[in-house]
Tab-separated table of C-alpha atoms and ligand atoms in Angstrom:
chain	number	residue	atom	x	y	z
I	1477	MET	CA	5.499	9.586	3.448
I	1478	ARG	CA	2.732	11.158	1.344
I	1479	GLY	CA	2.743	8.173	-0.997
I	1480	SER	CA	2.241	5.776	1.858
I	1481	LEU	CA	-0.538	7.870	3.396
I	1482	ARG	CA	-2.257	8.026	0.027
I	1483	LEU	CA	-1.888	4.276	-0.401
I	1484	ARG	CA	-3.164	3.633	3.118
I	1485	LEU	CA	-6.190	5.867	2.547
I	1486	ALA	CA	-6.944	4.212	-0.805
I	1487	LEU	CA	-6.553	0.727	0.647
I	1488	TRP	CA	-8.723	1.480	3.667
I	1489	CYS	CA	-11.453	3.221	1.727
I	1490	GLY	CA	-11.364	0.800	-1.226
I	1491	GLY	CA	-11.048	-2.222	1.074
I	1492	ILE	CA	-14.105	-1.285	3.143
I	1493	ILE	CA	-16.276	-0.622	0.072
I	1494	CYS	CA	-15.047	-3.776	-1.714
I	1495	GLY	CA	-15.599	-5.873	1.390
I	1496	ALA	CA	-19.163	-4.578	1.719
I	1497	VAL	CA	-19.833	-5.200	-2.006
I	1498	MET	CA	-18.429	-8.737	-1.784
I	1499	VAL	CA	-20.554	-9.579	1.256
I	1500	VAL	CA	-23.714	-8.235	-0.435
I	1501	ALA	CA	-22.896	-10.068	-3.708
I	1502	LEU	CA	-22.193	-13.415	-2.022
I	1503	TYR	CA	-25.239	-13.196	0.226
I	1504	GLY	CA	-27.392	-12.117	-2.719
I	1505	TYR	CA	-26.145	-15.103	-4.707
I	1506	ALA	CA	-26.877	-17.442	-1.784
I	1507	VAL	CA	-30.444	-16.127	-1.357
I	1508	HIS	CA	-31.066	-16.261	-5.109
I	1509	SER	CA	-29.829	-19.839	-5.591
I	1510	ARG	CA	-31.468	-21.070	-2.390
I	1511	ALA	CA	-34.803	-19.702	-3.627
I	1512	HIS	CA	-34.462	-21.588	-6.921
I	1513	TYR	CA	-33.460	-24.927	-5.381
I	1514	ASP	CA	-36.251	-24.632	-2.793
I	1515	GLU	CA	-38.701	-23.814	-5.576
I	1516	LEU	CA	-37.664	-26.978	-7.400
I	1517	ASP	CA	-38.010	-29.050	-4.206
I	1518	ALA	CA	-41.534	-27.700	-3.638
I	1519	LEU	CA	-42.515	-28.485	-7.239
I	1520	LEU	CA	-41.067	-31.994	-6.995
I	1521	ARG	CA	-42.784	-32.691	-3.659
I	1522	ASN	CA	-46.159	-31.337	-4.828
I	1523	ALA	CA	-46.041	-33.249	-8.119
I	1524	THR	CA	-44.992	-36.514	-6.439
I	1525	GLU	CA	-47.644	-36.276	-3.743
I	1526	HIS	CA	-50.273	-35.283	-6.314
I	1527	VAL	CA	-49.353	-38.281	-8.533
I	1528	ALA	CA	-49.465	-40.622	-5.501
I	1529	GLY	CA	-53.014	-39.428	-4.739
I	1530	GLU	CA	-54.090	-39.843	-8.361
I	1531	LEU	CA	-52.593	-43.355	-8.527
I	1532	ASP	CA	-54.575	-44.317	-5.426
I	1533	ARG	CA	-57.752	-43.272	-7.179
I	1534	SER	CA	-56.908	-44.870	-10.620
I	1535	VAL	CA	-58.512	-48.219	-11.463
I	1536	GLY	CA	-56.639	-49.961	-14.307
I	1537	LEU	CA	-53.067	-50.051	-15.628
I	1538	ASP	CA	-53.979	-47.667	-18.449
I	1539	ASP	CA	-55.156	-45.182	-15.928
I	1540	ARG	CA	-51.851	-45.416	-14.068
I	1541	ALA	CA	-49.786	-44.966	-17.209
I	1542	HIS	CA	-51.895	-41.928	-18.012
I	1543	VAL	CA	-51.254	-40.362	-14.566
I	1544	LEU	CA	-47.497	-40.958	-14.809
I	1545	ALA	CA	-47.373	-39.461	-18.297
I	1546	ALA	CA	-49.157	-36.361	-16.971
I	1547	ALA	CA	-46.443	-35.971	-14.302
I	1548	ARG	CA	-43.724	-36.193	-16.968
I	1549	GLY	CA	-45.463	-33.307	-18.676
I	1550	LEU	CA	-44.699	-31.202	-15.569
I	1551	GLY	CA	-40.963	-31.994	-15.881
I	1552	VAL	CA	-41.053	-34.539	-13.058
I	1553	GLY	CA	-40.516	-38.292	-13.520
I	1554	VAL	CA	-42.483	-40.407	-11.079
I	1555	ALA	CA	-41.787	-44.124	-10.513
I	1556	LEU	CA	-43.168	-46.792	-8.215
I	1557	TYR	CA	-41.086	-49.214	-6.132
I	1558	ASP	CA	-41.806	-52.288	-4.038
I	1559	SER	CA	-40.977	-52.536	-0.374
I	1560	LEU	CA	-37.441	-53.817	-1.153
I	1561	GLY	CA	-36.748	-50.840	-3.351
I	1562	ASN	CA	-37.159	-52.596	-6.748
I	1563	PRO	CA	-38.928	-50.804	-9.603
I	1564	LEU	CA	-42.538	-51.881	-10.209
I	1565	GLY	CA	-43.925	-52.843	-13.660
I	1566	PRO	CA	-45.389	-50.145	-15.903
I	1567	ALA	CA	-44.575	-47.438	-13.461
I	1568	ALA	CA	-40.819	-48.080	-13.711
I	1569	PRO	CA	-38.754	-44.871	-14.051
I	1570	THR	CA	-39.133	-44.114	-17.712
I	1571	GLY	CA	-37.728	-40.700	-17.116
I	1572	SER	CA	-39.205	-37.273	-17.415
I	1573	ALA	CA	-40.071	-35.101	-20.338
I	1574	SER	CA	-36.997	-32.922	-19.931
I	1575	ALA	CA	-34.383	-35.640	-19.340
I	1576	GLY	CA	-35.040	-39.074	-20.624
I	1577	ASP	CA	-32.366	-40.925	-18.642
I	1578	ALA	CA	-33.312	-40.470	-14.972
I	1579	PRO	CA	-31.163	-42.849	-12.945
I	1580	ALA	CA	-32.680	-45.777	-11.078
I	1581	VAL	CA	-33.131	-44.872	-7.447
I	1582	ASN	CA	-33.320	-47.180	-4.483
I	1583	PRO	CA	-35.882	-45.462	-2.200
I	1584	VAL	CA	-34.905	-47.614	0.797
I	1585	ARG	CA	-31.313	-46.373	0.527
I	1586	VAL	CA	-32.413	-42.742	0.059
I	1587	ILE	CA	-34.453	-42.895	3.261
I	1588	ALA	CA	-31.626	-44.572	5.167
I	1589	SER	CA	-28.833	-42.166	4.055
I	1590	PRO	CA	-28.388	-38.719	5.638
I	1591	PRO	CA	-30.198	-35.830	3.892
I	1592	ARG	CA	-28.212	-34.117	1.127
I	1593	ALA	CA	-28.843	-30.577	-0.147
I	1594	PRO	CA	-28.342	-29.826	-3.859
I	1595	TYR	CA	-26.334	-26.673	-3.045
I	1596	GLY	CA	-23.041	-25.800	-1.347
I	1597	PRO	CA	-22.369	-24.454	2.190
I	1598	LEU	CA	-22.614	-20.786	1.074
I	1599	THR	CA	-26.174	-21.225	-0.248
I	1600	ALA	CA	-27.052	-23.189	2.892
I	1601	LEU	CA	-26.402	-19.970	4.888
I	1602	ALA	CA	-29.349	-18.232	3.187
I	1603	PRO	CA	-32.749	-18.647	4.831
I	1604	THR	CA	-35.188	-21.194	3.350
I	1605	ALA	CA	-37.124	-19.300	0.702
I	1606	ARG	CA	-40.166	-21.555	0.877
I	1607	ARG	CA	-41.156	-24.485	3.082
I	1608	ALA	CA	-39.670	-27.075	0.742
I	1609	VAL	CA	-39.346	-29.606	3.539
I	1610	SER	CA	-41.770	-32.435	3.907
I	1611	SER	CA	-42.900	-34.454	6.898
I	1612	ARG	CA	-44.199	-37.209	4.645
I	1613	GLY	CA	-41.356	-37.835	2.221
I	1614	VAL	CA	-37.537	-37.632	2.073
I	1615	PHE	CA	-35.395	-35.647	-0.388
I	1616	GLY	CA	-32.227	-37.041	-1.860
I	1617	LEU	CA	-29.742	-36.616	-4.715
I	1618	ALA	CA	-28.930	-38.932	-7.599
I	1619	GLU	CA	-26.097	-38.596	-10.097
I	1620	ASN	CA	-25.854	-39.871	-13.614
I	1621	GLY	CA	-22.488	-39.051	-15.113
I	1622	SER	CA	-22.113	-35.291	-14.953
I	1623	GLN	CA	-25.844	-34.666	-14.452
I	1624	ARG	CA	-27.553	-34.368	-11.110
I	1625	TRP	CA	-31.108	-35.185	-10.182
I	1626	ARG	CA	-33.239	-34.170	-7.281
I	1627	VAL	CA	-35.111	-37.131	-5.777
I	1628	TYR	CA	-38.209	-37.195	-3.580
I	1629	VAL	CA	-39.175	-40.513	-1.968
I	1630	LEU	CA	-42.711	-40.774	-0.628
I	1631	PRO	CA	-43.229	-43.948	1.425
I	1632	ARG	CA	-46.881	-45.039	1.543
I	1633	PRO	CA	-48.392	-45.433	5.005
I	1634	ALA	CA	-48.487	-49.000	6.388
I	1635	SER	CA	-52.322	-48.826	6.532
I	1636	MET	CA	-52.462	-48.513	2.716
I	1637	ARG	CA	-49.885	-51.182	1.924
I	1638	ALA	CA	-52.480	-53.919	2.589
I	1639	ASP	CA	-53.987	-53.002	-0.753
I	1640	GLU	CA	-51.725	-54.728	-3.298
I	1641	ARG	CA	-52.447	-52.028	-5.891
I	1642	VAL	CA	-50.649	-49.521	-3.725
I	1643	ALA	CA	-46.905	-49.320	-4.421
I	1644	PRO	CA	-44.906	-49.026	-1.142
I	1645	TYR	CA	-42.733	-46.167	-2.519
I	1646	VAL	CA	-43.585	-43.385	-4.932
I	1647	VAL	CA	-40.389	-41.633	-6.129
I	1648	GLY	CA	-40.272	-38.323	-7.960
I	1649	THR	CA	-37.123	-37.157	-9.830
I	1650	ALA	CA	-36.367	-33.773	-11.386
I	1651	PRO	CA	-33.212	-32.887	-13.380
I	1652	LEU	CA	-30.899	-30.218	-11.822
I	1653	ALA	CA	-28.742	-29.697	-14.937
I	1654	GLU	CA	-30.567	-26.641	-16.244
I	1655	LEU	CA	-30.791	-24.950	-12.823
I	1656	ASP	CA	-27.153	-25.762	-12.033
I	1657	ALA	CA	-26.010	-24.224	-15.326
I	1658	SER	CA	-28.151	-21.121	-14.890
I	1659	LEU	CA	-26.909	-20.524	-11.337
I	1660	ARG	CA	-23.322	-21.073	-12.464
I	1661	ARG	CA	-23.844	-18.335	-15.061
I	1662	VAL	CA	-25.272	-15.999	-12.402
I	1663	GLY	CA	-22.297	-16.758	-10.108
I	1664	LEU	CA	-19.785	-16.039	-12.885
I	1665	LEU	CA	-21.538	-12.804	-13.764
I	1666	LEU	CA	-21.523	-11.681	-10.120
I	1667	MET	CA	-17.823	-12.535	-9.818
I	1668	LEU	CA	-17.049	-10.522	-12.941
I	1669	ILE	CA	-19.052	-7.544	-11.654
I	1670	ALA	CA	-17.286	-7.808	-8.272
I	1671	ILE	CA	-13.796	-7.887	-9.886
I	1672	VAL	CA	-14.509	-4.915	-12.167
I	1673	GLY	CA	-16.239	-3.076	-9.283
I	1674	ASN	CA	-13.288	-3.685	-6.962
I	1675	VAL	CA	-10.763	-2.453	-9.501
I	1676	LEU	CA	-12.892	0.660	-10.119
I	1677	THR	CA	-13.347	1.239	-6.377
I	1678	PHE	CA	-9.595	1.013	-5.666
I	1679	GLY	CA	-8.837	3.258	-8.634
I	1680	THR	CA	-11.377	5.859	-7.524
I	1681	SER	CA	-10.169	5.698	-3.902
I	1682	TRP	CA	-6.579	6.212	-5.096
I	1683	LEU	CA	-7.582	9.240	-7.167
I	1684	LEU	CA	-9.730	10.715	-4.388
I	1685	ALA	CA	-6.996	10.218	-1.778
I	1686	GLY	CA	-4.552	11.938	-4.143
I	1687	ARG	CA	-6.940	14.863	-4.588
I	1688	ALA	CA	-7.609	15.143	-0.870
I	1689	LEU	CA	-3.892	15.152	-0.064
I	1690	GLN	CA	-2.933	17.625	-2.798
I	1691	PRO	CA	-3.385	20.703	-0.521
I	1692	VAL	CA	-1.241	18.992	2.122
I	1693	LEU	CA	1.463	18.473	-0.501
I	1694	THR	CA	1.264	22.118	-1.553
I	1695	LEU	CA	1.444	23.191	2.089
I	1696	THR	CA	4.392	20.905	2.802
I	1697	GLU	CA	6.287	22.152	-0.241
I	1698	ALA	CA	5.659	25.801	0.692
I	1699	ALA	CA	6.674	25.124	4.299
I	1700	SER	CA	9.863	23.307	3.341
I	1701	THR	CA	10.804	26.100	0.894
I	1702	ILE	CA	10.406	28.615	3.739
I	1703	ALA	CA	12.315	26.348	6.143
I	1704	ARG	CA	15.185	25.984	3.645
I	1705	SER	CA	15.420	29.665	2.685
I	1706	GLY	CA	14.621	31.086	6.141
I	1707	ALA	CA	12.378	33.660	4.420
I	1708	PHE	CA	9.913	34.085	7.286
I	1709	SER	CA	8.179	36.941	5.453
I	1710	GLN	CA	6.698	34.418	2.986
I	1711	ARG	CA	3.294	32.870	3.605
I	1712	VAL	CA	1.839	29.518	2.575
I	1713	PRO	CA	-1.253	29.680	0.328
I	1714	SER	CA	-4.554	29.426	2.245
I	1715	ASP	CA	-7.267	29.670	-0.451
I	1716	THR	CA	-9.786	27.500	1.422
I	1717	PRO	CA	-9.909	28.982	4.911
I	1718	ARG	CA	-13.035	27.021	5.934
I	1719	ASP	CA	-11.734	23.452	5.815
I	1720	GLU	CA	-9.123	21.666	7.944
I	1721	ILE	CA	-6.270	22.303	5.518
I	1722	GLY	CA	-7.266	25.968	5.313
I	1723	ARG	CA	-7.151	26.236	9.092
I	1724	LEU	CA	-3.794	24.459	9.174
I	1725	ALA	CA	-2.428	26.933	6.604
I	1726	GLU	CA	-3.841	29.835	8.625
I	1727	THR	CA	-2.255	28.560	11.832
I	1728	PHE	CA	1.016	27.993	10.016
I	1729	ASN	CA	0.908	31.558	8.676
I	1730	GLU	CA	0.215	32.924	12.157
I	1731	MET	CA	3.210	30.975	13.412
I	1732	LEU	CA	5.307	32.403	10.552
I	1733	GLU	CA	4.189	35.896	11.505
I	1734	ARG	CA	5.318	35.399	15.086
I	1735	LEU	CA	8.522	33.788	13.885
I	1736	GLU	CA	9.146	36.732	11.572
I	1737	ARG	CA	8.634	39.192	14.431
I	1738	ALA	CA	10.814	37.173	16.796
I	1739	HIS	CA	13.498	36.857	14.125
I	1740	ALA	CA	13.410	40.602	13.397
I	1741	THR	CA	13.627	41.383	17.137
I	1742	GLN	CA	16.533	38.981	17.469
I	1743	VAL	CA	18.400	40.501	14.518
I	1744	ARG	CA	17.775	44.006	15.846
I	1745	PHE	CA	18.847	42.993	19.320
I	1746	VAL	CA	22.124	41.483	18.113
I	1747	SER	CA	22.869	44.528	15.987
I	1748	ASP	CA	21.940	46.939	18.825
I	1749	ALA	CA	23.953	44.938	21.318
I	1750	SER	CA	27.080	44.899	19.133
I	1751	HIS	CA	26.704	48.601	18.511
I	1752	GLU	CA	26.280	49.309	22.217
I	1753	LEU	CA	29.286	47.172	23.069
I	1754	ARG	CA	31.459	48.757	20.392
I	1755	ALA	CA	30.790	52.363	21.478
I	1756	PRO	CA	32.493	52.195	24.905
I	1757	LEU	CA	35.256	49.994	23.486
I	1758	THR	CA	36.043	52.633	20.860
I	1759	VAL	CA	36.242	55.339	23.536
I	1760	ILE	CA	38.485	53.193	25.753
I	1761	GLN	CA	40.742	52.348	22.805
I	1762	ALA	CA	40.981	56.000	21.715
I	1763	ASN	CA	41.930	57.118	25.198
I	1764	LEU	CA	44.530	54.361	25.564
I	1765	GLU	CA	46.093	55.349	22.214
I	1766	LEU	CA	46.145	58.936	23.346
I	1767	LEU	CA	47.932	57.994	26.517
I	1768	GLU	CA	50.360	55.824	24.585
I	1769	HIS	CA	51.245	58.194	21.754
I	1770	ARG	CA	51.261	61.487	23.629
I	1771	PRO	CA	53.572	61.029	26.598
I	1772	ALA	CA	53.931	64.784	26.871
I	1773	MET	CA	50.255	65.275	27.841
I	1774	SER	CA	49.415	67.630	30.645
I	1775	PRO	CA	48.406	65.903	33.915
I	1776	THR	CA	44.877	67.366	33.560
I	1777	GLU	CA	44.460	65.894	30.059
I	1778	ARG	CA	45.882	62.583	31.231
I	1779	ASP	CA	43.445	62.498	34.183
I	1780	ALA	CA	40.549	63.276	31.884
I	1781	ALA	CA	41.532	60.465	29.458
I	1782	VAL	CA	41.910	57.953	32.273
I	1783	ARG	CA	38.593	59.026	33.832
I	1784	GLU	CA	36.765	58.690	30.543
I	1785	ALA	CA	38.260	55.248	29.850
I	1786	HIS	CA	37.323	54.243	33.346
I	1787	ALA	CA	33.725	55.448	32.989
I	1788	GLU	CA	33.332	53.662	29.666
I	1789	ALA	CA	34.815	50.469	31.096
I	1790	ALA	CA	32.276	50.683	33.932
I	1791	ARG	CA	29.464	51.164	31.406
I	1792	LEU	CA	30.748	48.205	29.422
I	1793	GLY	CA	30.655	46.134	32.607
I	1794	ARG	CA	27.048	47.208	33.311
I	1795	LEU	CA	26.064	46.482	29.737
I	1796	VAL	CA	27.528	42.989	29.844
I	1797	SER	CA	25.867	42.168	33.166
I	1798	ASP	CA	22.503	43.528	31.882
I	1799	LEU	CA	22.844	41.403	28.741
I	1800	LEU	CA	23.564	38.413	30.942
I	1801	VAL	CA	20.382	39.068	32.945
I	1802	LEU	CA	18.328	39.239	29.733
I	1803	ALA	CA	19.980	36.101	28.352
I	1804	ARG	CA	18.928	34.308	31.544
I	1805	ALA	CA	15.431	35.768	31.152
I	1806	ASP	CA	15.229	34.466	27.571
I	1807	ALA	CA	16.485	31.067	28.658
I	1808	GLY	CA	13.621	30.924	31.176
I	1809	VAL	CA	15.849	30.537	34.250
I	1810	PRO	CA	13.382	30.377	37.180
I	1811	MET	CA	13.477	32.877	40.023
I	1812	ARG	CA	13.744	32.116	43.722
I	1813	ARG	CA	10.539	32.107	45.746
I	1814	ASP	CA	11.456	33.269	49.236
I	1815	LEU	CA	9.488	35.420	51.654
I	1816	VAL	CA	10.805	38.923	51.075
I	1817	ASP	CA	10.259	42.008	53.272
I	1818	LEU	CA	9.584	44.500	50.522
I	1819	ASP	CA	9.863	47.508	52.898
I	1820	ARG	CA	13.379	46.403	53.871
I	1821	VAL	CA	14.327	46.050	50.186
I	1822	VAL	CA	13.076	49.605	49.544
I	1823	MET	CA	15.140	50.893	52.462
I	1824	ASP	CA	18.239	49.082	51.095
I	1825	VAL	CA	17.730	50.660	47.673
I	1826	LEU	CA	17.388	54.092	49.267
I	1827	GLY	CA	20.652	53.556	51.138
I	1828	GLU	CA	22.473	52.566	47.946
I	1829	ALA	CA	20.961	55.436	46.001
I	1830	ARG	CA	22.161	57.884	48.644
I	1831	HIS	CA	25.684	56.530	48.119
I	1832	LEU	CA	25.454	57.780	44.560
I	1833	MET	CA	25.170	61.233	46.136
I	1834	PRO	CA	22.375	62.544	43.977
I	1835	ARG	CA	21.905	66.259	43.939
I	1836	GLN	CA	18.132	65.870	43.823
I	1837	ARG	CA	15.989	65.509	46.932
I	1838	LEU	CA	15.511	61.781	47.594
I	1839	GLU	CA	12.827	60.682	50.064
I	1840	ILE	CA	10.406	57.975	51.135
I	1841	VAL	CA	6.828	59.203	51.513
I	1842	THR	CA	5.063	56.000	52.613
I	1843	LEU	CA	6.477	52.637	53.693
I	1844	ASP	CA	3.845	49.996	54.507
I	1845	PRO	CA	5.231	46.699	55.785
I	1846	VAL	CA	4.694	44.097	53.027
I	1847	VAL	CA	5.934	40.513	52.652
I	1848	ILE	CA	5.791	38.886	49.244
I	1849	ALA	CA	7.060	35.618	47.795
I	1850	GLY	CA	9.926	36.326	45.418
I	1851	ASP	CA	13.585	36.867	44.715
I	1852	ALA	CA	15.002	39.607	46.973
I	1853	ASP	CA	18.030	40.350	44.751
I	1854	ARG	CA	15.913	40.690	41.622
I	1855	LEU	CA	13.318	42.860	43.389
I	1856	LYS	CA	16.131	45.098	44.578
I	1857	GLN	CA	17.484	45.329	41.044
I	1858	LEU	CA	13.996	46.275	39.797
I	1859	ILE	CA	13.617	49.166	42.266
I	1860	ILE	CA	17.236	50.323	41.702
I	1861	ASN	CA	16.634	50.513	37.937
I	1862	LEU	CA	13.566	52.734	38.480
I	1863	VAL	CA	15.250	54.949	41.076
I	1864	GLU	CA	18.386	55.325	38.935
I	1865	ASN	CA	16.233	56.363	35.977
I	1866	ALA	CA	14.404	58.909	38.151
I	1867	ILE	CA	17.755	60.352	39.288
I	1868	LYS	CA	19.239	60.244	35.752
I	1869	TYR	CA	16.391	62.133	34.116
I	1870	THR	CA	15.677	64.674	36.860
I	1871	PRO	CA	17.508	68.019	37.117
I	1872	ASP	CA	19.616	68.756	40.197
I	1873	ASP	CA	16.961	70.870	41.858
I	1874	GLY	CA	14.306	68.209	41.335
I	1875	ARG	CA	12.812	65.653	43.679
I	1876	VAL	CA	12.588	61.842	43.644
I	1877	SER	CA	10.155	60.152	46.036
I	1878	ILE	CA	9.513	56.487	46.766
I	1879	ALA	CA	6.332	55.051	48.254
I	1880	LEU	CA	5.427	51.476	49.224
I	1881	ARG	CA	1.718	50.882	49.792
I	1882	HIS	CA	-0.157	47.699	50.592
I	1883	THR	CA	-3.795	47.776	49.525
I	1884	GLY	CA	-6.185	44.902	48.830
I	1885	GLY	CA	-3.616	42.150	48.350
I	1886	VAL	CA	-1.455	44.306	46.061
I	1887	ALA	CA	1.849	45.954	46.849
I	1888	ASP	CA	2.423	49.215	44.959
I	1889	ILE	CA	5.958	50.529	44.707
I	1890	GLU	CA	5.797	54.031	43.302
I	1891	VAL	CA	8.868	55.951	42.100
I	1892	ARG	CA	7.946	59.526	41.299
I	1893	ASP	CA	10.219	62.242	39.925
I	1894	THR	CA	9.955	65.841	38.792
I	1895	GLY	CA	12.258	65.288	35.799
I	1896	ILE	CA	12.176	65.768	32.054
I	1897	GLY	CA	9.389	63.226	31.513
I	1898	ILE	CA	8.872	60.930	28.534
I	1899	PRO	CA	7.161	62.115	25.317
I	1900	ALA	CA	3.815	60.365	24.742
I	1901	GLU	CA	5.005	58.761	21.469
I	1902	ASP	CA	7.966	57.129	23.265
I	1903	LEU	CA	6.023	55.911	26.287
I	1904	PRO	CA	4.793	52.616	24.747
I	1905	ARG	CA	8.297	51.727	23.530
I	1906	VAL	CA	10.587	52.500	26.474
I	1907	PHE	CA	10.307	48.897	27.722
I	1908	GLU	CA	11.884	47.631	24.476
I	1909	ARG	CA	15.506	46.593	24.682
I	1910	PHE	CA	17.908	49.483	23.806
I	1911	TYR	CA	15.056	51.887	23.165
I	1912	ARG	CA	15.793	55.350	24.515
I	1913	ALA	CA	13.606	58.434	24.353
I	1914	ASP	CA	16.624	60.659	24.864
I	1915	ARG	CA	19.620	58.804	23.451
I	1916	ALA	CA	22.345	61.378	24.168
I	1917	ARG	CA	21.207	61.950	27.711
I	1918	SER	CA	20.919	58.256	28.459
I	1919	ARG	CA	24.417	57.569	27.170
I	1920	ASN	CA	25.911	60.518	29.047
I	1921	ALA	CA	24.292	59.315	32.226
I	1922	GLY	CA	25.810	55.878	31.668
I	1923	GLY	CA	22.479	54.207	30.740
I	1924	THR	CA	22.453	50.932	28.836
I	1925	GLY	CA	18.910	51.153	27.410
I	1926	LEU	CA	18.113	47.828	29.082
I	1927	GLY	CA	17.037	48.975	32.560
I	1928	LEU	CA	13.280	49.090	31.971
I	1929	ALA	CA	13.272	45.855	29.940
I	1930	ILE	CA	14.927	44.075	32.875
I	1931	ALA	CA	12.605	45.753	35.406
I	1932	GLN	CA	9.535	44.690	33.461
I	1933	TRP	CA	10.772	41.106	33.183
I	1934	ILE	CA	11.343	40.934	36.976
I	1935	ALA	CA	7.895	42.421	37.715
I	1936	ARG	CA	6.196	39.953	35.376
I	1937	GLN	CA	8.109	37.027	36.861
I	1938	HIS	CA	6.531	38.008	40.196
I	1939	GLY	CA	3.043	38.034	38.648
I	1940	GLY	CA	2.923	41.834	38.450
I	1941	ASP	CA	3.687	44.641	35.998
I	1942	ILE	CA	4.996	48.184	35.689
I	1943	ILE	CA	2.744	51.130	34.820
I	1944	LEU	CA	4.464	54.252	33.510
I	1945	SER	CA	2.806	57.635	33.358
I	1946	SER	CA	4.670	60.750	32.386
I	1947	GLU	CA	4.270	64.377	31.489
I	1948	PRO	CA	7.161	65.879	29.502
I	1949	GLY	CA	8.772	68.695	31.426
I	1950	ARG	CA	6.934	67.857	34.657
I	1951	GLY	CA	7.969	64.349	35.649
I	1952	THR	CA	7.377	60.624	35.564
I	1953	VAL	CA	5.641	58.124	37.838
I	1954	ALA	CA	6.664	54.446	37.585
I	1955	THR	CA	4.388	52.137	39.602
I	1956	VAL	CA	5.244	48.470	40.145
I	1957	ARG	CA	2.158	46.432	41.081
I	1958	LEU	CA	2.937	43.104	42.717
I	1959	PRO	CA	0.411	40.610	44.080
I	1960	VAL	CA	0.866	39.746	47.756
I	1961	SER	CA	0.349	36.021	48.176
I	1962	ALA	CA	-1.444	34.774	51.318
A	1319	LIG	P1	18.410	53.775	30.080
A	1319	LIG	O1	19.596	53.017	30.486
A	1319	LIG	O2	18.615	54.496	28.800
A	1319	LIG	O3	17.867	54.602	31.155
A	1319	LIG	P2	15.985	52.311	30.400
A	1319	LIG	O4	15.509	51.073	29.784
A	1319	LIG	O5	16.081	52.348	31.890
A	1319	LIG	O6	17.348	52.666	29.707
A	1319	LIG	O7	14.998	53.441	29.948
A	1319	LIG	C1	14.620	53.574	28.610
A	1319	LIG	C2	14.376	55.016	28.237
A	1319	LIG	O8	13.187	55.484	28.919
A	1319	LIG	C3	15.455	55.955	28.722
A	1319	LIG	O9	16.475	56.031	27.757
A	1319	LIG	C4	14.724	57.245	28.874
A	1319	LIG	O10	14.645	57.922	27.634
A	1319	LIG	C5	13.320	56.829	29.265
A	1319	LIG	N1	13.102	56.956	30.734
A	1319	LIG	C6	13.089	55.972	31.635
A	1319	LIG	N2	12.817	56.426	32.873
A	1319	LIG	C7	12.653	57.744	32.760
A	1319	LIG	C8	12.355	58.783	33.674
A	1319	LIG	N3	12.164	58.550	34.963
A	1319	LIG	N4	12.239	60.019	33.187
A	1319	LIG	C9	12.427	60.270	31.884
A	1319	LIG	N5	12.709	59.336	30.955
A	1319	LIG	C10	12.830	58.100	31.389
């Protein structure tokens, strides 16, 4: 996976740079060669036209030979032709100074054939470096074996042809061999530079991609080690917190932290749950053994053993159903959304609580009519949990009061008691599963340690929360705040 990403990066990066270099090199070559060929054309045209003018002014044959020799000195061979395209006398193509074997050219055929450039299609793409075109003459190409010649045919105007001294065609030729060879060398050099440059570019891109991906590799290795070992306390290295990889490592570490906490909570929960389940089972088992092995027990002892086993079995049942509720909560099972008369639910809870025959005074102080959207059974369970706690942790001569108030779109259910209260250090933790401020008392009263956790989950599922305030020795107030939807 990493290898392919590295290769893709190197190919993309190297490919783009190489492509750009190739385009620049080819276009540069085209402009360069076009400039040289156009330069040669301009020289050839100027020399030919200059010689034609001089010939017009020359008087004798000597003069003419002198003019043509001067042109050869410039590297251009100039020859004269009759109107049928045959070479004329002393001005026949004797060649130039640089190449003595300029081919014979038929000017009539040059003019009749389509124009030919001395360069290929690539060079033709480059703009004309200089106005090498001519409105008076025609350019052409001539070949002699492996050598090429540039040809410029200048036809004399009809008005001048009446004068028999004026040759109908003046033809200039210039050898291309030297220019061709020089441009071939430049082309080869550019190709060599491009090949070496491309290899270097791909190599550098490969190395850079490898360097850039190294932190990802380190991160992946650290992450897979953690995934394999399950050691959520480990962290991946994040030495460069500013860049993208650093931020990824940071986010990964944050996730590990949460995972570690969740894992620890899970482990603790499983251990607490098994411990809580084992305790009543042990008591039930002990009592059953007692009943089995001591048939001669007094009826009072027997009753006590049966009662205790019964009570523990009931607690076991409560524990299992509470665990089931929390398992559903963890699984994210959605709650019903019906219209619920909260005042009726409070009255139901009060009726059930009275069945428990509490010795404390149990009363409703305020009961505003409130309708909220929610799950009636769950809301009932929430209020029962709070009322049961108030009864459990309040002495017999104490008082438990319930109030339901509707103010500003919020329903407040307040359960107030005059009981033992909760120490300040325990207050933030009593919503945790199995956490008890007073373990012995909770167990004796048949508590599971899950009541408040379930109550809080139900309140939050209804968009509200529970606020606990308590004063040890004086009492506790649990207020459930629920939004009342329109
Ligand atoms: P339990 O089944 O033990 O009552 P809860 O989750 O309902 O479990 O409550 C957690 C702990 O909070 C209790 O063990 C108890 O110590 C404390 N607590 C809850 N309500 C009250 C209350 N009204 N008065 C005093 N302590 C309370």
